[in-house]
Amino acid sequence: MKKTLTVLIAAGALLGAAGCSASPQLSNAETCARVKTVVSAQSATSDKAGMTRVANQLRPIKAAASDDLRAPLQTIIEYFDESAKPNPDTAKLANMKAGYTQAGQTYGQICGSGGQ
């Protein structure tokens, strides 16, 4: 019984460690496909709750995103976070608008034709 318990504990520890390992970096095409899935979902609405859902679903994608798309995704997430606040700072949003627009253009260039 002791040996079985020890084996189970060891197996659990190994599985836990495997779950904590870094996820592999996605290619541009894989990143684009995952982002497209998030933004095309029915929960991706333009209201505050929808923007929060999209930002929260983009965070894990950004963590493993291709180098080309990581920074634009971060900019988009930050813009959505500010926009979704109960009382967004309009001056801050105005300052963020150019970066958000550029991030969208970068995303469109890379993902517009299905990614690379």
Coordinates of C-alpha atoms in Angstrom, one line a residue:
M1 CA 0.0 0.0 0.0
K2 CA 2.9 2.4 0.8
K3 CA 4.5 1.7 -2.5
T4 CA 1.3 2.4 -4.4
L5 CA 0.8 5.6 -2.6
T6 CA 4.4 6.7 -3.2
V7 CA 4.0 5.9 -6.9
L8 CA 0.8 7.9 -7.1
I9 CA 2.3 10.9 -5.4
A10 CA 5.4 10.7 -7.7
A11 CA 3.2 10.4 -10.8
G12 CA 1.1 13.4 -9.6
A13 CA 4.2 15.5 -9.0
L14 CA 5.5 14.6 -12.5
L15 CA 2.2 15.5 -14.1
G16 CA 2.1 18.8 -12.2
A17 CA 5.6 19.7 -13.3
A18 CA 4.8 18.9 -16.9
G19 CA 1.8 21.2 -16.7
C20 CA 4.0 24.1 -15.4
S21 CA 6.5 23.8 -18.2
A22 CA 6.7 26.6 -20.7
S23 CA 4.3 26.3 -23.7
P24 CA 6.0 26.2 -27.1
Q25 CA 6.1 29.4 -29.1
L26 CA 3.4 29.5 -31.8
S27 CA 4.1 30.3 -35.4
N28 CA 2.4 33.4 -37.0
A29 CA -0.2 31.2 -38.6
E30 CA -1.0 29.4 -35.3
T31 CA -1.2 32.7 -33.5
C32 CA -3.5 34.1 -36.1
A33 CA -5.7 31.1 -36.1
R34 CA -6.1 31.3 -32.3
V35 CA -6.8 35.0 -32.3
K36 CA -9.3 34.6 -35.1
T37 CA -11.2 31.9 -33.0
V38 CA -11.4 34.3 -30.1
V39 CA -12.5 37.4 -32.0
S40 CA -15.1 35.5 -34.1
A41 CA -16.7 33.8 -31.1
Q42 CA -20.2 35.0 -30.1
S43 CA -18.9 36.2 -26.7
A44 CA -16.7 38.7 -28.5
T45 CA -19.1 41.7 -28.3
S46 CA -18.2 45.3 -28.3
D47 CA -19.7 46.0 -24.9
K48 CA -17.5 46.2 -21.8
A49 CA -18.2 42.6 -20.8
G50 CA -17.3 41.4 -24.2
M51 CA -14.1 43.4 -24.4
T52 CA -13.1 41.9 -21.0
R53 CA -13.8 38.4 -22.2
V54 CA -11.8 38.9 -25.4
A55 CA -8.9 40.4 -23.5
N56 CA -8.9 37.5 -21.0
Q57 CA -9.0 35.0 -23.8
L58 CA -6.1 36.7 -25.6
R59 CA -3.8 36.7 -22.6
P60 CA -2.8 33.0 -22.9
I61 CA -2.4 33.3 -26.6
K62 CA -0.1 36.3 -26.2
A63 CA 2.1 34.4 -23.8
A64 CA 2.9 31.8 -26.5
A65 CA 2.4 34.1 -29.5
S66 CA 5.0 34.4 -32.3
D67 CA 7.5 37.2 -31.8
D68 CA 5.8 39.2 -34.6
L69 CA 2.5 39.2 -32.8
R70 CA 3.3 39.3 -29.1
A71 CA 3.7 43.1 -28.8
P72 CA 0.6 43.9 -30.9
L73 CA -1.5 41.5 -28.9
Q74 CA -0.2 43.2 -25.7
T75 CA -1.2 46.6 -27.0
I76 CA -4.7 45.4 -28.0
I77 CA -5.2 43.7 -24.5
E78 CA -4.1 46.9 -22.7
Y79 CA -6.5 49.0 -24.9
F80 CA -9.4 46.6 -24.2
D81 CA -8.6 46.6 -20.5
E82 CA -8.8 50.4 -20.3
S83 CA -11.9 50.5 -22.5
A84 CA -13.7 48.0 -20.4
K85 CA -13.2 49.8 -17.1
P86 CA -16.4 51.2 -15.5
N87 CA -15.0 54.7 -16.0
P88 CA -12.3 54.6 -18.6
D89 CA -9.7 57.4 -18.7
T90 CA -10.6 59.1 -21.9
A91 CA -7.2 60.9 -22.1
K92 CA -5.4 57.6 -21.6
L93 CA -7.5 56.0 -24.3
A94 CA -6.8 58.8 -26.6
N95 CA -3.0 58.3 -26.0
M96 CA -3.4 54.6 -26.5
K97 CA -5.4 54.9 -29.8
A98 CA -2.5 55.3 -32.1
G99 CA -0.7 52.2 -30.7
Y100 CA -4.0 50.3 -30.8
T101 CA -4.4 51.3 -34.5
Q102 CA -0.8 50.3 -35.3
A103 CA -1.3 47.0 -33.5
G104 CA -4.4 46.3 -35.6
Q105 CA -2.5 47.1 -38.8
T106 CA 0.4 44.9 -37.8
Y107 CA -2.1 42.1 -37.0
G108 CA -3.8 42.6 -40.3
Q109 CA -0.6 42.6 -42.3
I110 CA 0.5 39.3 -40.7
C111 CA -2.8 37.6 -40.5
G112 CA -4.8 39.2 -43.2
S113 CA -4.1 36.5 -45.7
G114 CA -4.2 33.6 -43.3
G115 CA -0.9 34.2 -41.6
Q116 CA 2.6 33.1 -42.6

